[in-house]
Short mmCIF file of C-alpha atoms in Angstrom, two decimals:
data_model
loop_
_atom_site.label_atom_id
_atom_site.label_comp_id
_atom_site.label_asym_id
_atom_site.label_seq_id
_atom_site.Cartn_x
_atom_site.Cartn_y
_atom_site.Cartn_z
CA GLY A 1 61.35 117.09 182.93
CA GLY A 2 63.89 119.06 180.48
CA PHE A 3 60.35 119.87 177.87
CA ASP A 4 57.31 121.00 177.89
CA PRO A 5 54.82 119.70 175.18
CA THR A 6 52.33 122.50 175.87
CA THR A 7 54.14 125.40 175.73
CA GLN A 8 57.88 123.95 173.42
CA LYS A 9 58.30 122.73 170.05
CA ALA A 10 60.76 119.95 169.73
CA VAL A 11 63.68 120.71 167.45
CA TRP A 12 65.02 117.34 166.03
CA PRO A 13 68.88 118.31 164.07
CA SER A 14 69.45 115.90 161.12
CA THR A 15 70.10 114.54 157.60
CA GLY A 16 66.84 113.57 156.87
CA ASN A 17 66.28 110.32 159.32
CA TYR A 18 66.10 111.12 162.47
CA CYS A 19 64.12 114.38 162.19
CA ARG A 20 61.15 112.15 160.64
CA GLY A 21 61.69 110.10 163.52
CA GLY A 22 61.72 113.04 165.55
CA ALA A 23 58.05 114.78 163.79
CA TYR A 24 56.38 112.07 163.75
CA ASP A 25 56.81 111.01 167.68
CA ALA A 26 55.86 115.14 168.14
CA ALA A 27 52.90 113.95 166.13
CA LEU A 28 51.58 111.24 168.31
CA LEU A 29 52.18 113.25 171.24
CA GLY A 30 50.55 116.29 170.32
CA CYS A 31 53.21 119.12 170.29
CA GLU A 32 54.82 120.88 167.24
CA SER A 33 58.07 119.97 165.95
CA VAL A 34 60.96 121.71 163.61
CA ALA A 35 62.60 119.62 161.58
CA ILE A 36 65.76 120.53 160.51
CA LEU A 37 67.61 119.30 157.73
CA PRO A 38 69.80 119.91 154.63
CA GLN A 39 68.08 121.65 151.49
CA GLU A 40 69.97 119.37 149.08
CA MET A 41 67.95 115.72 151.10
CA SER A 42 65.28 114.00 148.84
CA ARG A 43 62.77 115.64 148.27
CA GLU A 44 60.49 112.47 149.62
CA ARG A 45 61.97 113.83 152.70
CA PHE A 46 60.30 117.05 152.69
CA ASP A 47 56.92 116.12 151.12
CA TRP A 48 56.92 113.51 154.06
CA LEU A 49 57.57 116.81 156.89
CA LYS A 50 54.56 118.40 155.43
CA LYS A 51 51.99 115.77 155.58
CA ILE A 52 53.35 114.92 159.22
CA GLY A 53 52.72 119.15 160.02
CA SER A 54 55.95 119.74 161.18
CA GLU A 55 58.06 123.12 160.69
CA ILE A 56 60.78 122.82 158.17
CA ILE A 57 63.94 123.94 157.69
CA ALA A 58 66.07 123.59 155.16
CA THR A 59 69.75 124.33 155.70
CA PRO A 60 72.48 125.00 152.99
CA GLY A 61 74.63 122.11 151.47
CA CYS A 62 73.98 118.07 151.01
CA GLU A 63 74.27 115.56 153.31
CA SER A 64 76.92 116.15 154.85
CA ASN A 65 76.75 119.64 155.74
CA VAL A 66 76.17 118.68 159.94
CA LYS A 67 77.64 122.11 161.02
CA GLU A 68 75.16 124.53 158.59
CA ILE A 69 72.06 121.73 161.13
CA TYR A 70 73.71 123.23 164.31
CA ASP A 71 74.87 126.77 163.42
CA LYS A 72 70.51 127.13 162.51
CA CYS A 73 69.98 124.88 166.11
CA TRP A 74 71.89 128.06 167.44
CA GLU A 75 70.21 130.29 165.66
CA LEU A 76 66.48 129.26 166.87
CA LYS A 77 67.66 128.99 169.84
CA LYS A 78 68.85 132.95 170.20
CA GLU A 79 65.96 133.98 168.78
CA ARG A 80 62.99 131.82 170.15
CA GLY A 81 65.14 131.17 173.09
CA ASP A 82 63.32 128.43 175.65
CA LYS A 83 60.23 128.03 173.45
CA VAL A 84 62.19 125.38 171.50
CA VAL A 85 64.32 122.27 173.12
CA ILE A 86 67.20 120.61 170.58
CA LEU A 87 66.88 117.82 170.90
CA ASN A 88 69.88 116.32 169.17
CA GLN A 89 71.18 112.95 168.08
CA PHE A 90 75.08 113.45 167.17
CA ASP A 91 75.43 114.13 171.15
CA GLU A 92 72.44 112.60 172.90
CA PHE A 93 73.05 109.31 174.64
CA GLY A 94 70.01 108.35 174.28
CA ASN A 95 70.36 107.26 170.71
CA CYS A 96 73.02 105.06 171.40
CA MET A 97 72.09 104.24 174.95
CA TRP A 98 69.00 102.56 172.76
CA HIS A 99 70.79 100.63 169.91
CA TYR A 100 73.11 99.19 172.71
CA ALA A 101 70.14 98.38 174.31
CA VAL A 102 67.42 97.36 171.74
CA THR A 103 69.28 96.82 168.68
CA ALA A 104 72.09 95.04 170.33
CA SER A 105 69.70 92.46 171.60
CA ALA A 106 68.09 91.44 168.04
CA ILE A 107 71.14 91.45 166.22
CA ASP A 108 72.46 88.73 168.56
CA GLU A 109 68.54 87.09 168.51
CA VAL A 110 69.26 86.56 165.28
CA LEU A 111 72.01 85.27 165.22
CA ARG A 112 71.32 82.58 167.92
CA SER A 113 69.35 81.68 164.80
CA GLN A 114 71.71 81.33 161.84
CA LEU A 115 74.91 80.58 163.34
CA GLY A 116 76.50 77.17 162.54
CA PRO A 117 78.41 75.23 165.47
CA LYS A 118 81.47 76.31 163.45
CA ASP A 119 80.81 79.50 162.45
CA HIS A 120 81.39 82.67 164.46
CA LEU A 121 81.01 86.63 164.07
CA PHE A 122 83.23 88.17 162.24
CA ALA A 123 81.79 91.35 162.20
CA TYR A 124 79.26 94.31 162.95
CA ILE A 125 79.06 96.94 160.07
CA SER A 126 77.24 100.36 160.44
CA ALA A 127 77.63 103.76 158.86
CA THR A 128 78.78 106.47 161.25
CA GLY A 129 75.97 108.62 161.04
CA SER A 130 74.61 109.96 164.45
CA ALA A 131 77.06 107.22 166.05
CA GLY A 132 73.33 105.08 167.56
CA THR A 133 73.57 102.06 165.10
CA ILE A 134 77.27 102.04 165.41
CA GLY A 135 76.72 102.20 169.12
CA ALA A 136 75.26 98.30 169.16
CA GLY A 137 78.82 97.53 168.33
CA ASP A 138 79.82 98.44 171.63
CA ARG A 139 77.55 95.29 173.42
CA LEU A 140 77.58 92.66 170.00
CA LYS A 141 81.53 92.96 171.54
CA GLU A 142 80.85 92.08 174.78
CA LEU A 143 78.57 89.13 173.95
CA TYR A 144 81.06 88.26 170.74
CA PRO A 145 84.86 89.57 171.73
CA HIS A 146 86.62 88.53 169.22
CA MET A 147 84.49 90.48 166.25
CA LYS A 148 85.31 94.00 164.84
CA VAL A 149 83.38 97.00 164.93
CA VAL A 150 83.55 98.32 161.17
CA ALA A 151 82.60 101.59 160.52
CA SER A 152 81.14 102.74 156.73
CA GLU A 153 81.48 106.34 155.37
CA ALA A 154 81.33 108.14 151.73
CA LEU A 155 84.70 107.95 150.01
CA GLN A 156 83.36 111.68 149.12
CA CYS A 157 83.79 112.32 152.56
CA PRO A 158 86.03 110.44 154.02
CA THR A 159 86.37 112.16 157.75
CA LEU A 160 87.74 108.33 159.53
CA TYR A 161 89.60 107.41 156.79
CA ASN A 162 91.61 110.65 156.03
CA ASN A 163 90.85 113.52 157.86
CA GLY A 164 88.93 114.34 154.98
CA TYR A 165 85.50 116.81 154.16
CA GLY A 166 83.24 116.80 150.75
CA ALA A 167 79.72 116.51 149.50
CA HIS A 168 78.08 113.23 148.78
CA ARG A 169 75.16 111.37 148.02
CA ILE A 170 74.75 108.95 150.89
CA GLU A 171 71.84 110.47 152.41
CA GLY A 172 71.21 109.58 155.71
CA ILE A 173 74.79 109.16 157.50
CA GLY A 174 76.16 111.89 158.20
CA ASP A 175 79.81 113.21 157.70
CA LYS A 176 82.39 115.73 158.21
CA HIS A 177 82.53 115.45 161.64
CA ILE A 178 82.74 113.05 164.48
CA PRO A 179 79.50 112.83 166.78
CA TRP A 180 80.46 112.96 169.97
CA ILE A 181 78.40 109.90 171.08
CA HIS A 182 80.63 107.92 169.30
CA ASN A 183 82.85 105.47 170.98
CA VAL A 184 86.33 105.17 168.34
CA LYS A 185 87.99 103.24 170.68
CA ASN A 186 85.40 100.59 169.39
CA THR A 187 86.00 101.17 166.09
CA ASP A 188 88.68 98.42 164.49
CA VAL A 189 88.26 98.93 160.64
CA VAL A 190 87.24 102.19 158.34
CA THR A 191 85.60 102.09 154.77
CA ALA A 192 85.38 104.59 152.24
CA ILE A 193 82.26 103.98 149.80
CA ASP A 194 82.34 105.81 146.51
CA ASP A 195 78.96 106.53 146.56
CA GLU A 196 78.67 106.15 142.40
CA ALA A 197 78.76 102.77 143.16
CA CYS A 198 75.43 103.28 145.51
CA MET A 199 73.73 105.03 142.98
CA HIS A 200 74.92 102.25 139.48
CA VAL A 201 74.26 99.15 142.91
CA MET A 202 70.55 101.21 143.29
CA ARG A 203 69.61 101.41 139.67
CA LEU A 204 70.15 97.91 139.28
CA PHE A 205 68.40 96.29 141.86
CA ASN A 206 65.42 98.74 141.15
CA GLU A 207 65.30 99.05 137.51
CA ASP A 208 63.35 96.46 134.98
CA ALA A 209 66.48 95.64 133.06
CA GLY A 210 68.97 95.23 136.54
CA LYS A 211 66.07 93.16 137.94
CA THR A 212 65.54 90.92 134.79
CA TYR A 213 69.50 90.26 134.70
CA LEU A 214 69.69 89.64 138.15
CA SER A 215 67.42 87.20 137.55
CA GLU A 216 69.46 85.11 134.72
CA LEU A 217 72.58 84.97 137.00
CA GLY A 218 69.50 82.91 139.81
CA VAL A 219 68.81 85.27 141.74
CA ASN A 220 65.91 84.41 144.07
CA LYS A 221 62.97 86.13 142.63
CA ASP A 222 62.03 86.59 146.10
CA VAL A 223 65.06 88.05 147.04
CA ILE A 224 64.77 90.33 144.06
CA GLU A 225 61.57 91.89 144.60
CA ARG A 226 62.86 92.48 147.76
CA LEU A 227 65.57 94.76 147.06
CA SER A 228 63.91 97.85 147.46
CA LEU A 229 64.01 97.53 151.29
CA MET A 230 67.70 98.39 150.13
CA GLY A 231 67.78 102.53 150.11
CA ILE A 232 71.15 104.33 149.21
CA SER A 233 72.93 104.29 152.30
CA GLY A 234 71.34 100.64 153.12
CA ILE A 235 73.51 100.17 150.17
CA GLY A 236 76.15 101.37 150.91
CA ASN A 237 76.78 99.11 154.04
CA MET A 238 75.72 96.13 152.16
CA LEU A 239 79.08 97.36 149.74
CA SER A 240 81.40 98.14 153.00
CA ALA A 241 80.74 94.51 153.84
CA VAL A 242 81.53 93.20 150.30
CA LYS A 243 84.75 94.70 150.51
CA THR A 244 85.51 93.61 154.14
CA ALA A 245 84.97 90.60 153.41
CA LYS A 246 87.25 90.46 150.61
CA HIS A 247 90.03 92.62 152.57
CA PHE A 248 89.83 89.39 155.11
CA GLU A 249 89.29 86.49 153.49
CA LEU A 250 86.44 85.17 154.28
CA THR A 251 84.96 82.08 154.39
CA GLU A 252 81.38 80.40 154.88
CA ARG A 253 82.00 80.38 158.46
CA ASP A 254 82.15 84.09 158.14
CA VAL A 255 79.77 85.38 159.39
CA LEU A 256 78.95 90.16 158.88
CA PHE A 257 76.38 91.74 159.73
CA THR A 258 74.61 94.89 159.35
CA ILE A 259 71.85 97.13 158.55
CA PHE A 260 69.65 98.00 155.66
CA THR A 261 69.41 101.24 157.11
CA ASP A 262 66.87 102.95 155.01
CA SER A 263 63.84 101.66 151.84
CA MET A 264 63.91 102.69 148.27
CA GLU A 265 60.20 104.80 149.50
CA MET A 266 62.68 108.18 150.68
CA TYR A 267 64.36 107.62 146.92
CA GLY A 268 61.86 107.95 144.19
CA SER A 269 63.24 110.79 142.60
CA ARG A 270 66.64 109.89 142.58
CA LEU A 271 66.17 107.24 140.57
CA ASP A 272 64.14 109.67 138.52
CA GLU A 273 67.31 112.24 138.68
CA GLU A 274 69.99 108.85 137.57
CA ARG A 275 67.90 108.20 134.21
CA ALA A 276 68.20 111.80 133.30
CA ARG A 277 72.02 112.02 133.78
CA LEU A 278 72.58 108.95 132.38
CA GLY A 279 69.73 107.79 130.64
CA ALA A 280 67.77 104.27 130.56
CA TYR A 281 68.71 101.79 131.99
CA SER A 282 69.94 98.42 130.05
CA HIS A 283 71.08 94.63 129.94
CA GLU A 284 74.46 95.61 129.91
CA LYS A 285 74.58 98.47 132.12
CA ALA A 286 73.17 96.00 134.86
CA ALA A 287 75.92 93.80 133.47
CA VAL A 288 78.12 96.43 134.10
CA ASP A 289 77.10 97.41 137.32
CA TRP A 290 76.78 93.64 138.70
CA ASN A 291 80.75 93.00 137.60
CA ARG A 292 82.34 96.66 138.30
CA HIS A 293 79.75 97.78 141.57
CA LEU A 294 79.53 93.84 143.18
CA ALA A 295 81.02 91.18 141.69
CA GLY A 296 84.33 92.94 141.23
CA PHE A 297 84.12 95.67 144.57
CA GLY A 298 87.28 95.97 145.21
CA THR A 299 88.97 96.32 148.66
CA ASP A 300 91.02 99.82 148.09
CA HIS A 301 89.56 102.47 150.97
CA LEU A 302 89.65 100.37 153.78
CA GLN A 303 91.49 100.61 156.94
CA GLU A 304 92.73 98.70 159.88
CA LEU A 305 92.50 101.45 162.95
CA THR A 306 95.92 101.15 165.46
CA TYR A 307 96.13 103.24 168.77
CA ALA A 308 97.31 106.27 166.69
CA ASP A 309 94.49 105.90 163.81
CA ARG A 310 91.68 105.56 166.58
CA LYS A 311 93.25 108.66 168.84
CA ARG A 312 93.74 110.59 165.41
CA ILE A 313 89.82 110.01 164.90
CA HIS A 314 88.84 110.67 168.48
CA ASN A 315 90.90 114.33 167.97
CA LEU A 316 88.64 115.77 165.67
CA LYS A 317 85.70 116.02 168.23
CA TYR A 318 87.23 119.04 169.92
CA PHE A 319 87.02 121.16 166.80
CA THR A 320 83.28 120.16 166.72
CA TRP A 321 82.48 119.70 170.29
CA VAL A 322 84.67 121.86 172.40
CA GLU A 323 85.70 124.79 170.07
CA GLN A 324 81.86 124.90 168.12
CA GLN A 325 79.31 123.81 170.70
CA GLY A 326 80.73 124.44 173.89
CA LYS A 327 81.82 121.19 175.16
CA ASP A 328 84.20 120.49 178.23
CA VAL A 329 87.19 119.44 177.40
CA ALA A 330 87.93 117.60 180.43
CA GLU A 331 84.62 115.06 179.15
CA LEU A 332 85.94 114.96 175.52
CA ASN A 333 89.49 113.54 177.49
CA ALA A 334 87.59 111.13 179.79
CA GLN A 335 86.31 109.64 176.44
CA TRP A 336 89.26 108.31 175.41
CA TYR A 337 91.38 108.01 179.02
CA ASP A 338 88.27 106.75 181.64
CA ARG A 339 87.23 103.23 180.67
CA GLU A 340 84.18 103.82 182.43
CA TYR A 341 82.99 106.51 181.11
CA PHE A 342 80.97 105.00 177.66
CA PRO A 343 79.92 101.93 180.18
CA ASN A 344 77.88 104.43 182.82
CA HIS A 345 76.03 106.21 180.03
CA LEU A 346 75.35 102.98 177.75
CA ARG A 347 73.88 100.39 180.73
CA ARG A 348 70.94 102.76 181.80
CA ALA A 349 68.00 101.50 179.66
CA ASP A 350 66.56 99.70 182.89
CA GLU A 351 66.80 103.52 185.12
CA TYR A 352 64.49 104.52 181.68
CA ASP A 353 62.53 102.14 181.56
CA ARG A 354 61.95 102.87 186.02
CA MET A 355 61.23 106.60 185.06
CA ILE A 356 58.65 105.40 182.31
CA ALA A 357 56.92 102.93 183.88
CA GLU A 358 57.08 106.02 187.02
CA PHE A 359 55.62 108.58 184.31
CA ASN A 360 52.90 106.25 182.68
CA LYS A 361 51.51 105.39 186.17
CA GLU A 362 51.64 108.70 187.21
CA VAL A 363 49.54 110.36 183.94
CA GLY A 364 47.55 106.90 184.33
CA LEU A 365 48.27 105.32 182.07
#
């Protein structure tokens, strides 16, 4: 009941993927939308939003410039008042609740069909982003209590890893702040992935010379043809899984689960930029990239979190959400000290389903 599609515009603040989904939903519902995203995101994202008919606002900076997105939301609210409704994925518990209920259930279904009698789920790996997808880890820990949740971020913007900041090229994973909805107490490991590694693996997986080299290594042709299903952040998640497996010296019985969060559909222009920056891709470059960024990928920039580490990361929320966005410090403390805080927010899917069913009945659907 907080949004009237006949009189209001839905505002979707994002680093690119969430605003695409929001604009698409708005188009399906026949209402107007505003997509807010950094100006340095891939050209394909802006082209797609133009086709869907959304109003587009490009904010300064790149993937990690989330504060500028928030600033634009406040500006819009001040200028347009109740003509807009801000739907902020970074503090909207419906975001992680959906992944808790749906994504985790899908992962559990896959695991039950694939795990052997001696296999076990060692870890679930996800980029932090808006803390939606990583929220599936809360449910998975209930189902597989001994597993770990691994949070992945860019080495160039290591916010969780060491309170760092900076620009990076792993599009779609946010950074430079801790989302309000991130249950930091449930995060066990942090990995920081070099965006340069992601860009090199992107070329290995998508350039003809790279595919030929992989074929020579014995990689199945069907697998090679499907590598384009991994975009830059999907590659980042994969590299985080490799780093985790090597650090913990895992065996074939230790299962890691991660998500390929995007495909190359949005990154053709990034391939063109890499060709312009580094030249044509060759068999020799493919060999270097394979051995350096996959076979030889190291265990550096990985941290197993202690209680104090988790508390340090959680405390970073104060500066973004209490000082800048006006959240209540008492609620921030409740997130840390009240054991029922996150379960009460995440276990509401049945309640939402009932409300949706009642709404559909009321409007005759």
